[in-house]
Amino acid sequence: MSFIDGQAGVLEYRGYPIEDLSAHSTFEEVAWLLLYGELPSSAELEAFEADLARLRVPSPTLVKMVQAFPVTGHPMQALQASLAALGMVSPKVDLRDAASKDEAARRVIAVTPVLVALFERVRAGKEYVAPRADLSTAANFLWCLDGEEPAEIASKTLDCALILHAEHTMNASTFACRVVASTENDPYTSCSGAVGALFGPLHGGANERVLNQLSTIDGVDAVEGWYEAKAESKSKVMGFGHRVYKTKDPRAKNLQVLAVKLFDELGSTPKYDVALKLEEVVTAKLGGRGIYPNVDFFSGLVYEKLGLNTDVFTPIFAMARVAGYCAHWLEQHEDNKLFRPAQIYVGQRERSYAPMSER
Ligand code: CMC
C-alpha cells in the first residue's frame, strides 16, 4: 500500500506522493486511501468522517480503565494497554464479515487519539474531556488535551504531521501488527502489539530522544564538540539513519517545511538552529555512508512548538500510524496465512541427560 525509493527519497501511499497528500488532503482522506486503495469521493469522505465521529467516543468503562493506569507509566505503555483494553469493551470482530472488520478498524483509528489525550489528562491530574463530532481527528486530539478550541494553525500542522506518519511499508511495528493479525486476531490486539514495537528508540521512540538530545547541546557552537564526543563513544545520533533511505527521508524534508511555517507564525526556537548545525555536521561525517536525517529528526520541534510534552511524541506517531496498521490488518485478512519464520538451529544435539548430582 506504500512505495519507497530509498536512494531517491521517494514515498508514495497507494501511488500518490506524500508531498501531494500532505499539501492537499486531510488525515481522514489519507486514512480512507490507505484502507480502501482510492481517494474518497466527497460522499464517501462525509460518511467516513461521520463514522469516525461516532466511533471515537470511548465507553465509560474504557475511560475508567485508562484513569486507573499508574501515572508513572510512559504514554506509549498506556497506549499499548489502552488498545488491548479497547478490545475488551468492543464487539467481537467477525473475520469473515467485511462490515465487522471495517467497523473495528475504523474504531481503532477514531479512538486512539482520544485515548492518548486522556492519559495526558490523567497524568496532569485533570478530568476527561469528551471528543466532539464536529472536529477533525487532529483538532479533536488538541481539544481532548486542553478542553479548548485549538488554533487553526495548530490543527492544520498536526493534520499534516499525521499524514506524513500514516504508513511506511513493512517497518518493525507494521510487521509486528501483521504477525499478530496472522494468528487470526482482531485489530485491537494487533495494533496493541504494533505499538509495543513502535515504542523502542530504534523505531518511533527516537523522536522524543531527538528533542532531549537537542536540549543537551549548548548552542550552535557546541554542536561539533558534542558530535565528536558521540562518535568517540560510538553512540548513535538519534534522528539519523534509516534501513531503507540512504538519502534525506522525504518525511523529514516535509516536516522541516512544516516546522519553518510554524516558526514563521509563532516564533522560532534556538533548538532549530542547533538542529540545522547538527544536520550539517552529521551529514558531512556520515552522509557518505547513507546516514541522513530521518522522519524523527524534525517532528519533535513541530510538536514542541505546539506545546506538547516530549514523551507524547511517539504516541502521536502511533495515532497516525494506526491508519497504516489497520490497512495492513485488513489486507492480511484478505488472504491470511500464519507467519511462522524458519530458524537455523546452531546449538548442540542429542546430549546425554546429566542428573543434578553430576552438574
Ligand atoms: N548515528 C551514528 N551512526 C549510525 C547511525 C546514527 N544515527 N545510524 C547508523 N549508524 C552507523 C552504525 O553505527 C553502523 O556503523 P558500523 O558499521 O561502523 O558499526 C552503521 O551505521 C550501520 O548501522 P545499523 O544500525 O546496523 O544500520 P540499520 O540499517 O539497522 O540502521 C537505524 C537503521 C534506524 C536502526 C539506525 O540508523 C539508528 O539506530 N538510528 C538512530 C535511531 C533513529 O533515529 N531511529 C528512527 C528510525 S526512522 C523512524 C522509525 O523507524 O520510526
mmCIF file of C-alpha atoms and ligand atoms in Angstrom:
data_model
loop_
_atom_site.group_PDB
_atom_site.id
_atom_site.type_symbol
_atom_site.label_atom_id
_atom_site.label_comp_id
_atom_site.label_asym_id
_atom_site.label_seq_id
_atom_site.Cartn_x
_atom_site.Cartn_y
_atom_site.Cartn_z
ATOM 1 C CA MET A 1 0.000 0.000 0.000
ATOM 2 C CA SER A 2 3.009 2.286 0.034
ATOM 3 C CA PHE A 3 6.175 2.540 -2.036
ATOM 4 C CA ILE A 4 9.641 3.751 -1.035
ATOM 5 C CA ASP A 5 12.633 4.519 -3.236
ATOM 6 C CA GLY A 6 15.355 4.709 -0.600
ATOM 7 C CA GLN A 7 18.010 6.061 -2.951
ATOM 8 C CA ALA A 8 15.878 8.823 -4.472
ATOM 9 C CA GLY A 9 13.997 9.616 -1.221
ATOM 10 C CA VAL A 10 10.512 8.920 -2.561
ATOM 11 C CA LEU A 11 7.477 7.833 -0.546
ATOM 12 C CA GLU A 12 4.048 7.205 -2.043
ATOM 13 C CA TYR A 13 0.837 5.947 -0.441
ATOM 14 C CA ARG A 14 -1.175 3.884 -2.930
ATOM 15 C CA GLY A 15 0.815 5.600 -5.698
ATOM 16 C CA TYR A 16 0.293 9.198 -4.502
ATOM 17 C CA PRO A 17 3.431 11.162 -3.455
ATOM 18 C CA ILE A 18 3.254 12.192 0.212
ATOM 19 C CA GLU A 19 4.054 15.774 -0.824
ATOM 20 C CA ASP A 20 0.740 15.984 -2.713
ATOM 21 C CA LEU A 21 -1.202 14.269 0.036
ATOM 22 C CA SER A 22 0.170 16.489 2.805
ATOM 23 C CA ALA A 23 -0.407 19.631 0.704
ATOM 24 C CA HIS A 24 -3.958 18.866 -0.438
ATOM 25 C CA SER A 25 -5.533 16.112 1.697
ATOM 26 C CA THR A 26 -6.683 15.652 5.240
ATOM 27 C CA PHE A 27 -5.685 12.797 7.555
ATOM 28 C CA GLU A 28 -9.197 11.336 7.162
ATOM 29 C CA GLU A 29 -8.859 11.255 3.349
ATOM 30 C CA VAL A 30 -5.470 9.579 3.669
ATOM 31 C CA ALA A 31 -6.801 7.015 6.148
ATOM 32 C CA TRP A 32 -9.544 6.127 3.654
ATOM 33 C CA LEU A 33 -6.984 5.934 0.838
ATOM 34 C CA LEU A 34 -4.880 3.516 2.867
ATOM 35 C CA LEU A 35 -7.838 1.379 3.929
ATOM 36 C CA TYR A 36 -9.562 1.139 0.554
ATOM 37 C CA GLY A 37 -6.940 1.971 -2.090
ATOM 38 C CA GLU A 38 -8.586 5.041 -3.680
ATOM 39 C CA LEU A 39 -9.101 8.660 -2.670
ATOM 40 C CA PRO A 40 -12.655 9.041 -1.325
ATOM 41 C CA SER A 41 -15.436 10.885 -3.136
ATOM 42 C CA SER A 42 -16.978 13.718 -1.112
ATOM 43 C CA ALA A 43 -19.944 11.485 -0.165
ATOM 44 C CA GLU A 44 -17.613 8.679 0.936
ATOM 45 C CA LEU A 45 -15.500 11.102 2.970
ATOM 46 C CA GLU A 46 -18.543 12.625 4.636
ATOM 47 C CA ALA A 47 -19.851 9.197 5.650
ATOM 48 C CA PHE A 48 -16.396 8.130 6.848
ATOM 49 C CA GLU A 49 -15.979 11.261 8.971
ATOM 50 C CA ALA A 50 -19.415 10.708 10.498
ATOM 51 C CA ASP A 51 -18.420 7.143 11.298
ATOM 52 C CA LEU A 52 -15.163 8.265 12.923
ATOM 53 C CA ALA A 53 -17.085 10.834 14.981
ATOM 54 C CA ARG A 54 -19.423 8.079 16.233
ATOM 55 C CA LEU A 55 -16.630 5.605 16.954
ATOM 56 C CA ARG A 56 -14.228 7.994 18.669
ATOM 57 C CA VAL A 57 -16.270 8.167 21.864
ATOM 58 C CA PRO A 58 -14.719 5.692 24.326
ATOM 59 C CA SER A 59 -17.064 3.710 26.565
ATOM 60 C CA PRO A 60 -17.243 4.866 30.227
ATOM 61 C CA THR A 61 -15.586 1.572 31.238
ATOM 62 C CA LEU A 62 -12.624 2.256 28.947
ATOM 63 C CA VAL A 63 -12.283 5.799 30.298
ATOM 64 C CA LYS A 64 -12.243 4.404 33.843
ATOM 65 C CA MET A 65 -9.613 1.817 32.907
ATOM 66 C CA VAL A 66 -7.273 4.471 31.493
ATOM 67 C CA GLN A 67 -7.909 6.700 34.516
ATOM 68 C CA ALA A 68 -6.724 3.799 36.703
ATOM 69 C CA PHE A 69 -3.332 3.490 34.937
ATOM 70 C CA PRO A 70 -0.311 4.466 37.048
ATOM 71 C CA VAL A 71 0.844 7.964 36.116
ATOM 72 C CA THR A 72 4.448 6.758 36.326
ATOM 73 C CA GLY A 73 3.897 4.811 33.093
ATOM 74 C CA HIS A 74 5.160 6.052 29.737
ATOM 75 C CA PRO A 75 2.340 7.259 27.432
ATOM 76 C CA MET A 76 3.325 4.516 24.945
ATOM 77 C CA GLN A 77 2.849 1.865 27.633
ATOM 78 C CA ALA A 78 -0.508 3.440 28.414
ATOM 79 C CA LEU A 79 -1.449 3.399 24.731
ATOM 80 C CA GLN A 80 -0.454 -0.239 24.303
ATOM 81 C CA ALA A 81 -2.586 -1.152 27.318
ATOM 82 C CA SER A 82 -5.443 1.134 26.170
ATOM 83 C CA LEU A 83 -5.691 -0.578 22.786
ATOM 84 C CA ALA A 84 -5.753 -4.006 24.431
ATOM 85 C CA ALA A 85 -8.438 -2.680 26.790
ATOM 86 C CA LEU A 86 -10.393 -1.314 23.812
ATOM 87 C CA GLY A 87 -10.681 -4.899 22.575
ATOM 88 C CA MET A 88 -12.180 -5.912 25.934
ATOM 89 C CA VAL A 89 -15.052 -3.436 25.611
ATOM 90 C CA SER A 90 -15.710 -3.648 21.846
ATOM 91 C CA PRO A 91 -17.976 -6.067 19.947
ATOM 92 C CA LYS A 92 -16.274 -9.307 18.887
ATOM 93 C CA VAL A 93 -14.803 -8.984 15.397
ATOM 94 C CA ASP A 94 -16.034 -11.478 12.783
ATOM 95 C CA LEU A 95 -13.116 -12.005 10.401
ATOM 96 C CA ARG A 96 -15.494 -13.358 7.736
ATOM 97 C CA ASP A 97 -17.645 -10.243 7.780
ATOM 98 C CA ALA A 98 -16.394 -7.162 5.887
ATOM 99 C CA ALA A 99 -18.633 -4.748 7.805
ATOM 100 C CA SER A 100 -17.450 -6.075 11.173
ATOM 101 C CA LYS A 101 -13.785 -5.765 10.124
ATOM 102 C CA ASP A 102 -14.302 -2.246 8.750
ATOM 103 C CA GLU A 103 -16.019 -1.051 11.897
ATOM 104 C CA ALA A 104 -13.260 -2.441 14.127
ATOM 105 C CA ALA A 105 -10.504 -0.835 12.007
ATOM 106 C CA ARG A 106 -12.327 2.497 11.982
ATOM 107 C CA ARG A 107 -12.838 2.323 15.753
ATOM 108 C CA VAL A 108 -9.088 1.970 16.327
ATOM 109 C CA ILE A 109 -8.303 4.939 14.048
ATOM 110 C CA ALA A 110 -11.043 7.056 15.626
ATOM 111 C CA VAL A 111 -10.453 6.403 19.309
ATOM 112 C CA THR A 112 -6.637 6.190 19.507
ATOM 113 C CA PRO A 113 -6.082 9.999 19.674
ATOM 114 C CA VAL A 114 -8.766 10.283 22.356
ATOM 115 C CA LEU A 115 -7.032 7.606 24.450
ATOM 116 C CA VAL A 116 -3.639 9.325 24.073
ATOM 117 C CA ALA A 117 -5.148 12.665 25.136
ATOM 118 C CA LEU A 118 -6.997 11.019 28.030
ATOM 119 C CA PHE A 119 -3.795 9.613 29.543
ATOM 120 C CA GLU A 120 -2.183 13.060 29.202
ATOM 121 C CA ARG A 121 -5.089 14.479 31.240
ATOM 122 C CA VAL A 122 -4.744 11.670 33.790
ATOM 123 C CA ARG A 123 -1.028 12.449 34.218
ATOM 124 C CA ALA A 124 -1.831 16.114 34.709
ATOM 125 C CA GLY A 125 -4.479 15.263 37.334
ATOM 126 C CA LYS A 126 -7.236 16.633 35.087
ATOM 127 C CA GLU A 127 -10.736 15.437 34.199
ATOM 128 C CA TYR A 128 -11.556 13.588 30.981
ATOM 129 C CA VAL A 129 -12.604 15.822 28.063
ATOM 130 C CA ALA A 130 -15.055 14.032 25.731
ATOM 131 C CA PRO A 131 -14.356 14.228 21.968
ATOM 132 C CA ARG A 132 -16.540 16.336 19.659
ATOM 133 C CA ALA A 133 -18.296 15.200 16.496
ATOM 134 C CA ASP A 134 -17.648 18.464 14.643
ATOM 135 C CA LEU A 135 -13.838 18.406 14.780
ATOM 136 C CA SER A 136 -11.252 16.593 12.662
ATOM 137 C CA THR A 137 -9.021 13.860 14.115
ATOM 138 C CA ALA A 138 -6.171 16.365 14.636
ATOM 139 C CA ALA A 139 -8.332 19.147 16.085
ATOM 140 C CA ASN A 140 -10.121 16.657 18.332
ATOM 141 C CA PHE A 141 -6.853 15.442 19.792
ATOM 142 C CA LEU A 142 -5.891 19.011 20.730
ATOM 143 C CA TRP A 143 -9.401 19.638 22.076
ATOM 144 C CA CYS A 144 -9.301 16.480 24.218
ATOM 145 C CA LEU A 145 -5.875 17.522 25.563
ATOM 146 C CA ASP A 146 -6.779 21.058 26.602
ATOM 147 C CA GLY A 147 -10.572 21.346 26.519
ATOM 148 C CA GLU A 148 -10.088 24.454 24.370
ATOM 149 C CA GLU A 149 -10.835 25.104 20.719
ATOM 150 C CA PRO A 150 -7.424 24.670 19.014
ATOM 151 C CA ALA A 151 -5.953 27.396 16.782
ATOM 152 C CA GLU A 152 -6.323 26.672 13.081
ATOM 153 C CA ILE A 153 -2.548 26.605 12.535
ATOM 154 C CA ALA A 154 -2.134 24.002 15.293
ATOM 155 C CA SER A 155 -4.828 21.692 13.862
ATOM 156 C CA LYS A 156 -3.563 22.087 10.295
ATOM 157 C CA THR A 157 0.065 21.446 11.283
ATOM 158 C CA LEU A 158 -0.851 18.366 13.292
ATOM 159 C CA ASP A 159 -3.075 17.122 10.465
ATOM 160 C CA CYS A 160 -0.094 17.319 8.050
ATOM 161 C CA ALA A 161 2.178 15.575 10.549
ATOM 162 C CA LEU A 162 -0.386 12.762 10.894
ATOM 163 C CA ILE A 163 -0.491 12.347 7.102
ATOM 164 C CA LEU A 164 3.311 12.110 6.954
ATOM 165 C CA HIS A 165 3.378 9.380 9.634
ATOM 166 C CA ALA A 166 0.365 7.338 8.488
ATOM 167 C CA GLU A 167 2.106 4.491 6.658
ATOM 168 C CA HIS A 168 5.596 3.262 5.801
ATOM 169 C CA THR A 169 5.740 -0.205 4.195
ATOM 170 C CA MET A 170 6.963 -3.168 6.249
ATOM 171 C CA ASN A 171 8.673 -1.391 9.158
ATOM 172 C CA ALA A 172 9.134 -3.174 12.501
ATOM 173 C CA SER A 173 5.804 -2.183 14.053
ATOM 174 C CA THR A 174 3.741 -2.815 10.908
ATOM 175 C CA PHE A 175 5.385 -6.220 10.634
ATOM 176 C CA ALA A 176 4.513 -6.845 14.297
ATOM 177 C CA CYS A 177 0.900 -5.883 13.511
ATOM 178 C CA ARG A 178 0.737 -8.337 10.632
ATOM 179 C CA VAL A 179 2.317 -11.158 12.649
ATOM 180 C CA VAL A 180 -0.247 -10.720 15.440
ATOM 181 C CA ALA A 181 -3.052 -10.385 12.842
ATOM 182 C CA SER A 182 -1.938 -13.601 11.155
ATOM 183 C CA THR A 183 -2.899 -15.661 14.217
ATOM 184 C CA GLU A 184 -6.493 -14.510 13.484
ATOM 185 C CA ASN A 185 -6.521 -11.645 15.935
ATOM 186 C CA ASP A 186 -8.642 -8.506 15.903
ATOM 187 C CA PRO A 187 -7.143 -5.058 15.172
ATOM 188 C CA TYR A 188 -7.150 -4.106 18.867
ATOM 189 C CA THR A 189 -4.687 -6.854 19.793
ATOM 190 C CA SER A 190 -2.740 -6.440 16.535
ATOM 191 C CA CYS A 191 -2.333 -2.657 16.953
ATOM 192 C CA SER A 192 -1.513 -3.044 20.636
ATOM 193 C CA GLY A 193 1.358 -5.377 19.661
ATOM 194 C CA ALA A 194 2.473 -2.937 16.966
ATOM 195 C CA VAL A 195 2.523 -0.036 19.439
ATOM 196 C CA GLY A 196 4.887 -2.088 21.626
ATOM 197 C CA ALA A 197 7.262 -2.440 18.666
ATOM 198 C CA LEU A 198 6.985 1.266 17.812
ATOM 199 C CA PHE A 199 7.937 2.305 21.363
ATOM 200 C CA GLY A 200 11.634 1.372 21.081
ATOM 201 C CA PRO A 201 14.326 4.038 20.482
ATOM 202 C CA LEU A 202 15.472 2.484 17.206
ATOM 203 C CA HIS A 203 11.950 2.953 15.802
ATOM 204 C CA GLY A 204 9.295 5.542 16.767
ATOM 205 C CA GLY A 205 10.814 6.158 20.203
ATOM 206 C CA ALA A 206 13.620 8.114 18.505
ATOM 207 C CA ASN A 207 11.524 11.292 18.155
ATOM 208 C CA GLU A 208 11.382 12.115 21.872
ATOM 209 C CA ARG A 209 15.100 11.319 22.182
ATOM 210 C CA VAL A 210 15.920 13.732 19.349
ATOM 211 C CA LEU A 211 14.429 16.604 21.304
ATOM 212 C CA ASN A 212 16.151 15.511 24.521
ATOM 213 C CA GLN A 213 19.391 15.331 22.526
ATOM 214 C CA LEU A 214 18.929 18.868 21.134
ATOM 215 C CA SER A 215 18.266 20.109 24.684
ATOM 216 C CA THR A 216 21.625 18.777 25.894
ATOM 217 C CA ILE A 217 23.625 20.643 23.193
ATOM 218 C CA ASP A 218 24.663 24.024 24.491
ATOM 219 C CA GLY A 219 24.044 26.120 21.362
ATOM 220 C CA VAL A 220 25.229 26.029 17.748
ATOM 221 C CA ASP A 221 28.914 26.440 18.646
ATOM 222 C CA ALA A 222 28.797 23.336 20.830
ATOM 223 C CA VAL A 223 27.499 21.044 18.068
ATOM 224 C CA GLU A 224 30.857 19.929 16.607
ATOM 225 C CA GLY A 225 32.287 19.029 20.013
ATOM 226 C CA TRP A 226 29.080 17.264 21.021
ATOM 227 C CA TYR A 227 29.173 15.175 17.853
ATOM 228 C CA GLU A 228 32.871 14.293 18.295
ATOM 229 C CA ALA A 229 32.143 13.021 21.812
ATOM 230 C CA LYS A 230 29.255 10.909 20.475
ATOM 231 C CA ALA A 231 31.396 9.478 17.682
ATOM 232 C CA GLU A 232 34.221 8.785 20.167
ATOM 233 C CA SER A 233 31.862 6.786 22.407
ATOM 234 C CA LYS A 234 30.406 5.037 19.326
ATOM 235 C CA SER A 235 26.910 6.230 20.240
ATOM 236 C CA LYS A 236 24.280 6.766 17.593
ATOM 237 C CA VAL A 237 22.875 10.221 16.893
ATOM 238 C CA MET A 238 19.116 9.979 17.261
ATOM 239 C CA GLY A 239 17.056 11.069 14.250
ATOM 240 C CA PHE A 240 19.676 9.985 11.707
ATOM 241 C CA GLY A 241 19.943 6.854 9.594
ATOM 242 C CA HIS A 242 17.370 4.530 8.137
ATOM 243 C CA ARG A 243 17.296 0.924 6.998
ATOM 244 C CA VAL A 244 15.767 1.887 3.635
ATOM 245 C CA TYR A 245 16.559 5.578 2.966
ATOM 246 C CA LYS A 246 20.131 6.300 2.014
ATOM 247 C CA THR A 247 19.355 9.974 1.464
ATOM 248 C CA LYS A 248 17.330 12.520 3.471
ATOM 249 C CA ASP A 249 13.997 10.949 4.410
ATOM 250 C CA PRO A 250 11.252 12.720 2.375
ATOM 251 C CA ARG A 251 9.137 12.919 5.537
ATOM 252 C CA ALA A 252 11.971 14.796 7.287
ATOM 253 C CA LYS A 253 12.014 17.298 4.413
ATOM 254 C CA ASN A 254 8.261 17.829 4.680
ATOM 255 C CA LEU A 255 8.332 18.083 8.477
ATOM 256 C CA GLN A 256 11.121 20.643 8.228
ATOM 257 C CA VAL A 257 8.938 22.786 5.935
ATOM 258 C CA LEU A 258 6.096 22.384 8.427
ATOM 259 C CA ALA A 259 8.373 23.417 11.307
ATOM 260 C CA VAL A 260 9.580 26.520 9.454
ATOM 261 C CA LYS A 261 5.992 27.589 8.668
ATOM 262 C CA LEU A 262 5.107 27.188 12.334
ATOM 263 C CA PHE A 263 8.173 29.175 13.448
ATOM 264 C CA ASP A 264 7.260 31.975 10.992
ATOM 265 C CA GLU A 265 3.887 32.189 12.685
ATOM 266 C CA LEU A 266 4.736 31.528 16.326
ATOM 267 C CA GLY A 267 8.443 32.406 16.593
ATOM 268 C CA SER A 268 11.473 30.141 16.179
ATOM 269 C CA THR A 269 13.393 28.186 18.799
ATOM 270 C CA PRO A 270 17.182 28.075 19.347
ATOM 271 C CA LYS A 271 16.878 24.280 19.084
ATOM 272 C CA TYR A 272 16.090 24.662 15.374
ATOM 273 C CA ASP A 273 19.447 26.383 14.773
ATOM 274 C CA VAL A 274 21.161 23.606 16.719
ATOM 275 C CA ALA A 275 19.286 21.023 14.618
ATOM 276 C CA LEU A 276 20.394 22.678 11.365
ATOM 277 C CA LYS A 277 24.025 22.697 12.504
ATOM 278 C CA LEU A 278 23.746 19.083 13.668
ATOM 279 C CA GLU A 279 22.372 18.067 10.282
ATOM 280 C CA GLU A 280 25.323 19.828 8.599
ATOM 281 C CA VAL A 281 27.915 18.159 10.852
ATOM 282 C CA VAL A 282 26.442 14.639 10.803
ATOM 283 C CA THR A 283 25.802 14.732 7.070
ATOM 284 C CA ALA A 284 29.389 15.870 6.408
ATOM 285 C CA LYS A 285 30.735 12.982 8.532
ATOM 286 C CA LEU A 286 28.247 10.195 7.771
ATOM 287 C CA GLY A 287 26.408 11.225 4.589
ATOM 288 C CA GLY A 288 28.910 9.201 2.530
ATOM 289 C CA ARG A 289 27.585 6.111 4.371
ATOM 290 C CA GLY A 290 23.979 6.994 3.573
ATOM 291 C CA ILE A 291 23.185 8.421 7.017
ATOM 292 C CA TYR A 292 20.877 11.453 6.815
ATOM 293 C CA PRO A 293 18.002 12.880 8.903
ATOM 294 C CA ASN A 294 15.001 10.570 9.222
ATOM 295 C CA VAL A 295 11.329 11.285 9.989
ATOM 296 C CA ASP A 296 12.024 11.676 13.699
ATOM 297 C CA PHE A 297 14.560 14.492 13.320
ATOM 298 C CA PHE A 298 12.219 17.457 12.841
ATOM 299 C CA SER A 299 8.887 16.126 14.139
ATOM 300 C CA GLY A 300 9.732 16.854 17.787
ATOM 301 C CA LEU A 301 10.461 20.501 17.009
ATOM 302 C CA VAL A 302 6.984 20.768 15.484
ATOM 303 C CA TYR A 303 5.284 19.092 18.440
ATOM 304 C CA GLU A 304 7.261 21.092 20.992
ATOM 305 C CA LYS A 305 6.120 24.312 19.293
ATOM 306 C CA LEU A 306 2.536 23.064 19.602
ATOM 307 C CA GLY A 307 3.130 22.847 23.363
ATOM 308 C CA LEU A 308 3.093 19.052 23.595
ATOM 309 C CA ASN A 309 5.053 17.007 26.150
ATOM 310 C CA THR A 310 8.180 15.287 24.813
ATOM 311 C CA ASP A 311 7.098 11.796 25.816
ATOM 312 C CA VAL A 312 3.806 12.135 23.934
ATOM 313 C CA PHE A 313 5.628 12.499 20.576
ATOM 314 C CA THR A 314 5.747 8.744 19.946
ATOM 315 C CA PRO A 315 2.048 8.270 20.792
ATOM 316 C CA ILE A 316 1.304 10.968 18.185
ATOM 317 C CA PHE A 317 3.316 8.905 15.686
ATOM 318 C CA ALA A 318 1.184 5.920 16.756
ATOM 319 C CA MET A 319 -2.169 7.693 16.396
ATOM 320 C CA ALA A 320 -1.242 8.408 12.759
ATOM 321 C CA ARG A 321 0.297 5.014 12.075
ATOM 322 C CA VAL A 322 -2.775 3.081 13.273
ATOM 323 C CA ALA A 323 -4.274 4.045 9.879
ATOM 324 C CA GLY A 324 -1.455 2.120 8.194
ATOM 325 C CA TYR A 325 -1.632 -0.748 10.708
ATOM 326 C CA CYS A 326 -5.378 -1.137 10.158
ATOM 327 C CA ALA A 327 -4.975 -1.076 6.367
ATOM 328 C CA HIS A 328 -2.339 -3.821 6.710
ATOM 329 C CA TRP A 329 -4.598 -5.707 9.122
ATOM 330 C CA LEU A 330 -7.414 -5.664 6.524
ATOM 331 C CA GLU A 331 -5.015 -6.714 3.765
ATOM 332 C CA GLN A 332 -3.632 -9.550 5.919
ATOM 333 C CA HIS A 333 -7.147 -10.915 6.386
ATOM 334 C CA GLU A 334 -7.915 -10.825 2.662
ATOM 335 C CA ASP A 335 -5.695 -13.874 2.267
ATOM 336 C CA ASN A 336 -4.306 -14.824 5.658
ATOM 337 C CA LYS A 337 -1.508 -17.240 6.284
ATOM 338 C CA LEU A 338 0.125 -17.689 9.701
ATOM 339 C CA PHE A 339 3.599 -16.121 9.965
ATOM 340 C CA ARG A 340 5.997 -18.770 11.215
ATOM 341 C CA PRO A 341 9.577 -17.985 10.204
ATOM 342 C CA ALA A 342 12.024 -20.876 9.964
ATOM 343 C CA GLN A 343 15.112 -20.760 12.149
ATOM 344 C CA ILE A 344 18.613 -22.140 11.711
ATOM 345 C CA TYR A 345 19.499 -24.124 14.818
ATOM 346 C CA VAL A 346 23.194 -23.877 15.723
ATOM 347 C CA GLY A 347 23.100 -25.416 19.230
ATOM 348 C CA GLN A 348 24.158 -28.892 20.416
ATOM 349 C CA ARG A 349 22.042 -32.012 19.773
ATOM 350 C CA GLU A 350 21.309 -35.449 21.222
ATOM 351 C CA ARG A 351 23.062 -34.804 24.540
ATOM 352 C CA SER A 352 23.090 -37.272 27.469
ATOM 353 C CA TYR A 353 20.961 -36.069 30.358
ATOM 354 C CA ALA A 354 23.065 -35.294 33.464
ATOM 355 C CA PRO A 355 21.414 -35.881 36.866
ATOM 356 C CA MET A 356 21.509 -32.954 39.344
ATOM 357 C CA SER A 357 24.269 -34.584 41.465
ATOM 358 C CA GLU A 358 26.634 -34.592 38.458
ATOM 359 C CA ARG A 359 26.142 -30.977 37.300
HETATM 360 N N1 CMC B 1 24.353 7.705 14.234
HETATM 361 C C1 CMC B 1 25.604 7.251 14.081
HETATM 362 N N2 CMC B 1 25.917 6.124 13.386
HETATM 363 C C2 CMC B 1 24.910 5.465 12.832
HETATM 364 C C3 CMC B 1 23.573 5.904 12.913
HETATM 365 C C4 CMC B 1 23.314 7.065 13.656
HETATM 366 N N3 CMC B 1 22.070 7.525 13.808
HETATM 367 N N4 CMC B 1 22.786 5.041 12.249
HETATM 368 C C5 CMC B 1 23.586 4.087 11.757
HETATM 369 N N5 CMC B 1 24.874 4.338 12.118
HETATM 370 C C6 CMC B 1 26.039 3.523 11.800
HETATM 371 C C7 CMC B 1 26.133 2.376 12.804
HETATM 372 O O1 CMC B 1 26.844 2.727 13.966
HETATM 373 C C8 CMC B 1 26.816 1.311 11.991
HETATM 374 O O2 CMC B 1 28.187 1.611 11.949
HETATM 375 P P1 CMC B 1 29.318 0.429 11.873
HETATM 376 O O3 CMC B 1 29.045 -0.276 10.583
HETATM 377 O O4 CMC B 1 30.587 1.172 11.911
HETATM 378 O O5 CMC B 1 29.050 -0.438 13.067
HETATM 379 C C9 CMC B 1 26.248 1.537 10.585
HETATM 380 O O6 CMC B 1 25.859 2.913 10.550
HETATM 381 C C10 CMC B 1 25.044 0.663 10.305
HETATM 382 O O7 CMC B 1 24.116 0.862 11.369
HETATM 383 P P2 CMC B 1 22.904 -0.128 11.689
HETATM 384 O O8 CMC B 1 22.267 0.323 12.965
HETATM 385 O O9 CMC B 1 23.368 -1.531 11.595
HETATM 386 O O10 CMC B 1 22.031 0.138 10.399
HETATM 387 P P3 CMC B 1 20.494 -0.021 10.243
HETATM 388 O O11 CMC B 1 20.174 -0.163 8.849
HETATM 389 O O12 CMC B 1 19.986 -1.077 11.173
HETATM 390 O O13 CMC B 1 20.044 1.428 10.781
HETATM 391 C C11 CMC B 1 18.589 2.531 12.281
HETATM 392 C C12 CMC B 1 18.783 1.873 10.915
HETATM 393 C C13 CMC B 1 17.380 3.425 12.181
HETATM 394 C C14 CMC B 1 18.346 1.431 13.327
HETATM 395 C C15 CMC B 1 19.850 3.346 12.690
HETATM 396 O O14 CMC B 1 20.187 4.280 11.684
HETATM 397 C C16 CMC B 1 19.666 4.048 14.023
HETATM 398 O O15 CMC B 1 19.800 3.399 15.068
HETATM 399 N N6 CMC B 1 19.374 5.376 14.030
HETATM 400 C C17 CMC B 1 19.159 6.113 15.259
HETATM 401 C C18 CMC B 1 17.764 5.858 15.813
HETATM 402 C C19 CMC B 1 16.698 6.518 14.971
HETATM 403 O O16 CMC B 1 16.797 7.687 14.616
HETATM 404 N N7 CMC B 1 15.631 5.755 14.678
HETATM 405 C C20 CMC B 1 14.495 6.237 13.873
HETATM 406 C C21 CMC B 1 14.431 5.492 12.582
HETATM 407 S S1 CMC B 1 13.344 6.212 11.363
HETATM 408 C C22 CMC B 1 11.776 6.221 12.049
HETATM 409 C C23 CMC B 1 11.256 4.933 12.535
HETATM 410 O O17 CMC B 1 11.549 3.861 12.049
HETATM 411 O O18 CMC B 1 10.440 5.003 13.435
#
